Structures are given as C-alpha cells and as structure tokens.
Amino acid sequence: TNVWYGLHRHGIKIPLPGRTVQLERPARSREREMQSTARNILRQQPLFKSLADIELDALLPHGHITHFGRGEKLIEQGEDGDSMFILVDGEANVVVDRNGLQAHVASLKSGDCFGEMSLLTGEKRSATVIASSDCEVVEIDRTGTARSLQENPELLHKLSELLAHRQMENEGIFAAQLQAHILQAKKDE
C-alpha cells in the first residue's frame, strides 16, 4: 500500500493485467470536501481563530491533499521544510532523534497541525512524523501562509508562542527520556 501511495504522489500509475473497472468521482468534490474539513479543523485551532473567514478561505486553496500509508514518514527530521500540515484523517507519531537516542514526543490525531516550526523559522525539520495509520493531510506551503501573516500580525504572534511552547515541550520530554535511559543504564551495570 505504501509503495502505491508513493507512486500515486508522483503521478505514476501501475498497469495491471486483467480487467480493471475504474469508477472515478469528480476530483473537485473530493478536494472541496477535504478543504472544508481542513477549514473546520483550522477554525478550532487557537492559532487560526484570529483569522477572518475570508483569510482562512484564502489560505486553504494553496494547500494540496496528500495520502500516506501506515509506517510512512510524513516529514523527516533534518529535512528542509517550507510547509505545514493539517492531519485531516488518521494518526501519527512524532519522534525526535538526538545523539543516537530516539524519543517519542507526541501522538497526533485528526485535527492536529504540524510542521509549522520549519515553515516559520526556515530551519530544518526538528522531528520525524510517522503515520501510525493511513493518513490524509493538507499541506500548506510558505507562499500560502505569507500573505496571511502579512495581513494578520496577531497570527504571527500566536505562531511564535506556539513554536516556543512546542520547543519547550519537546526539550522537556526528550530530557526526561534521556534521564530515564541513563538511570536504566546505571541499573544494568
């Protein structure tokens, strides 16, 4: 399944022998449905509540819908990042790797946003997000958010607060897991 998702994201179709019956739904309605779901998710996020409906609606058409299979990496720590994601359907785990130690720092579910740290700071991705079930995400790139940030300074302020909070949260979780690892190593000696 994951191979098929990967090929599909790159526009590659696999010819299969035998009879294939293909029913196609209009892509437009599925895209509208996903964007409507993403809009509802964003309206519930404290981060985007300061946006007017028009601003929110202007942000979403720049987003594109992507499917990931269970076990696939949605983003990988250390990669360049210029987009954020809205998890419309599915679940994922956030993992941070430091000095060879991996720490599970969060679990994401439908309605969560991620990737905004790299989007705003221009830094490399600070964590890896792995799908724990099949996932559908809406990816919003930098060009889609730049105009909204310019027109709404309150959004930039809220994003900065969220970034600081997430950074502190990740550092605290990682430090606690590192301490537990050190204590376990001492017990094993």
PDB file of C-alpha atoms in Angstrom, residues 28-123:
ATOM      1  CA  ARG A  28     -13.115  18.587  -7.456  1.00  0.00           C
ATOM      2  CA  SER A  29     -15.798  17.481  -4.977  1.00  0.00           C
ATOM      3  CA  ARG A  30     -13.320  15.335  -3.001  1.00  0.00           C
ATOM      4  CA  GLU A  31     -10.879  18.222  -2.917  1.00  0.00           C
ATOM      5  CA  ARG A  32     -13.608  20.601  -1.741  1.00  0.00           C
ATOM      6  CA  GLU A  33     -14.655  18.118   0.940  1.00  0.00           C
ATOM      7  CA  MET A  34     -11.079  17.810   2.215  1.00  0.00           C
ATOM      8  CA  GLN A  35     -10.606  21.585   2.203  1.00  0.00           C
ATOM      9  CA  SER A  36     -13.901  22.032   4.026  1.00  0.00           C
ATOM     10  CA  THR A  37     -12.772  19.545   6.679  1.00  0.00           C
ATOM     11  CA  ALA A  38      -9.382  21.294   6.901  1.00  0.00           C
ATOM     12  CA  ARG A  39     -11.143  24.681   7.252  1.00  0.00           C
ATOM     13  CA  ASN A  40     -13.251  23.337  10.147  1.00  0.00           C
ATOM     14  CA  ILE A  41     -10.120  21.951  11.795  1.00  0.00           C
ATOM     15  CA  LEU A  42      -8.293  25.255  11.440  1.00  0.00           C
ATOM     16  CA  ARG A  43     -11.239  27.191  12.877  1.00  0.00           C
ATOM     17  CA  GLN A  44     -10.982  25.076  16.043  1.00  0.00           C
ATOM     18  CA  GLN A  45      -7.226  25.652  16.400  1.00  0.00           C
ATOM     19  CA  PRO A  46      -6.430  28.534  18.783  1.00  0.00           C
ATOM     20  CA  LEU A  47      -3.696  29.518  16.374  1.00  0.00           C
ATOM     21  CA  PHE A  48      -6.042  30.298  13.477  1.00  0.00           C
ATOM     22  CA  LYS A  49      -9.050  31.668  15.383  1.00  0.00           C
ATOM     23  CA  SER A  50      -7.814  35.222  14.790  1.00  0.00           C
ATOM     24  CA  LEU A  51      -8.207  34.797  11.007  1.00  0.00           C
ATOM     25  CA  ALA A  52     -11.380  36.048   9.373  1.00  0.00           C
ATOM     26  CA  ASP A  53     -13.302  33.564   7.217  1.00  0.00           C
ATOM     27  CA  ILE A  54     -12.053  35.264   4.051  1.00  0.00           C
ATOM     28  CA  GLU A  55      -8.410  34.982   5.186  1.00  0.00           C
ATOM     29  CA  LEU A  56      -8.869  31.345   6.164  1.00  0.00           C
ATOM     30  CA  ASP A  57     -10.521  30.550   2.853  1.00  0.00           C
ATOM     31  CA  ALA A  58      -7.672  32.300   1.011  1.00  0.00           C
ATOM     32  CA  LEU A  59      -5.133  30.124   2.847  1.00  0.00           C
ATOM     33  CA  LEU A  60      -6.645  26.720   2.022  1.00  0.00           C
ATOM     34  CA  PRO A  61      -6.762  26.749  -1.796  1.00  0.00           C
ATOM     35  CA  HIS A  62      -2.954  26.862  -1.719  1.00  0.00           C
ATOM     36  CA  GLY A  63      -2.939  23.575   0.197  1.00  0.00           C
ATOM     37  CA  HIS A  64      -2.754  20.230  -1.514  1.00  0.00           C
ATOM     38  CA  ILE A  65      -4.065  16.912  -0.278  1.00  0.00           C
ATOM     39  CA  THR A  66      -1.615  14.044   0.226  1.00  0.00           C
ATOM     40  CA  HIS A  67      -2.140  10.428   1.307  1.00  0.00           C
ATOM     41  CA  PHE A  68       0.337   8.448   3.399  1.00  0.00           C
ATOM     42  CA  GLY A  69       0.192   4.782   4.366  1.00  0.00           C
ATOM     43  CA  ARG A  70       0.813   3.319   7.810  1.00  0.00           C
ATOM     44  CA  GLY A  71       4.528   3.358   8.579  1.00  0.00           C
ATOM     45  CA  GLU A  72       5.396   6.081   6.063  1.00  0.00           C
ATOM     46  CA  LYS A  73       7.231   9.223   7.133  1.00  0.00           C
ATOM     47  CA  LEU A  74       5.178  12.355   6.591  1.00  0.00           C
ATOM     48  CA  ILE A  75       8.171  14.540   7.406  1.00  0.00           C
ATOM     49  CA  GLU A  76      11.692  13.608   8.439  1.00  0.00           C
ATOM     50  CA  GLN A  77      13.926  15.278  10.995  1.00  0.00           C
ATOM     51  CA  GLY A  78      16.761  17.225   9.370  1.00  0.00           C
ATOM     52  CA  GLU A  79      14.994  17.818   6.041  1.00  0.00           C
ATOM     53  CA  ASP A  80      14.297  21.300   4.720  1.00  0.00           C
ATOM     54  CA  GLY A  81      10.772  22.391   5.473  1.00  0.00           C
ATOM     55  CA  ASP A  82       8.729  25.177   3.986  1.00  0.00           C
ATOM     56  CA  SER A  83       5.237  23.903   4.680  1.00  0.00           C
ATOM     57  CA  MET A  84       2.886  22.930   7.460  1.00  0.00           C
ATOM     58  CA  PHE A  85       0.358  20.108   7.550  1.00  0.00           C
ATOM     59  CA  ILE A  86      -3.175  19.599   8.796  1.00  0.00           C
ATOM     60  CA  LEU A  87      -3.907  15.972   9.681  1.00  0.00           C
ATOM     61  CA  VAL A  88      -7.428  15.585   8.292  1.00  0.00           C
ATOM     62  CA  ASP A  89      -7.741  11.844   8.829  1.00  0.00           C
ATOM     63  CA  GLY A  90      -5.556   9.278  10.578  1.00  0.00           C
ATOM     64  CA  GLU A  91      -2.997   9.139  13.369  1.00  0.00           C
ATOM     65  CA  ALA A  92       0.755   9.727  13.506  1.00  0.00           C
ATOM     66  CA  ASN A  93       3.633   9.693  15.983  1.00  0.00           C
ATOM     67  CA  VAL A  94       6.237  12.414  16.475  1.00  0.00           C
ATOM     68  CA  VAL A  95       9.761  11.150  17.120  1.00  0.00           C
ATOM     69  CA  VAL A  96      12.913  13.174  17.879  1.00  0.00           C
ATOM     70  CA  ASP A  97      16.393  11.700  17.388  1.00  0.00           C
ATOM     71  CA  ARG A  98      19.272  13.210  19.364  1.00  0.00           C
ATOM     72  CA  ASN A  99      22.719  11.729  19.791  1.00  0.00           C
ATOM     73  CA  GLY A 100      21.503   8.346  18.569  1.00  0.00           C
ATOM     74  CA  LEU A 101      18.601   8.200  21.022  1.00  0.00           C
ATOM     75  CA  GLN A 102      15.042   8.305  19.695  1.00  0.00           C
ATOM     76  CA  ALA A 103      12.296   9.756  21.847  1.00  0.00           C
ATOM     77  CA  HIS A 104       8.561   9.601  21.142  1.00  0.00           C
ATOM     78  CA  VAL A 105       7.439  13.154  21.970  1.00  0.00           C
ATOM     79  CA  ALA A 106       3.814  13.255  20.795  1.00  0.00           C
ATOM     80  CA  SER A 107       0.938  11.459  19.135  1.00  0.00           C
ATOM     81  CA  LEU A 108      -1.093  13.274  16.502  1.00  0.00           C
ATOM     82  CA  LYS A 109      -4.705  12.612  15.580  1.00  0.00           C
ATOM     83  CA  SER A 110      -7.207  14.038  13.135  1.00  0.00           C
ATOM     84  CA  GLY A 111      -7.437  17.768  13.657  1.00  0.00           C
ATOM     85  CA  ASP A 112      -3.815  18.329  14.654  1.00  0.00           C
ATOM     86  CA  CYS A 113      -1.390  20.595  12.808  1.00  0.00           C
ATOM     87  CA  PHE A 114       2.354  20.014  12.485  1.00  0.00           C
ATOM     88  CA  GLY A 115       5.386  21.259  10.584  1.00  0.00           C
ATOM     89  CA  GLU A 116       4.787  24.919  11.368  1.00  0.00           C
ATOM     90  CA  MET A 117       8.172  25.286  13.103  1.00  0.00           C
ATOM     91  CA  SER A 118      10.118  24.886   9.857  1.00  0.00           C
ATOM     92  CA  LEU A 119       7.549  26.872   7.925  1.00  0.00           C
ATOM     93  CA  LEU A 120       8.080  29.951  10.083  1.00  0.00           C
ATOM     94  CA  THR A 121      11.736  29.710  11.045  1.00  0.00           C
ATOM     95  CA  GLY A 122      13.165  28.301   7.814  1.00  0.00           C
ATOM     96  CA  GLU A 123      15.131  25.792   9.906  1.00  0.00           C
TER      97      GLU A 123
END
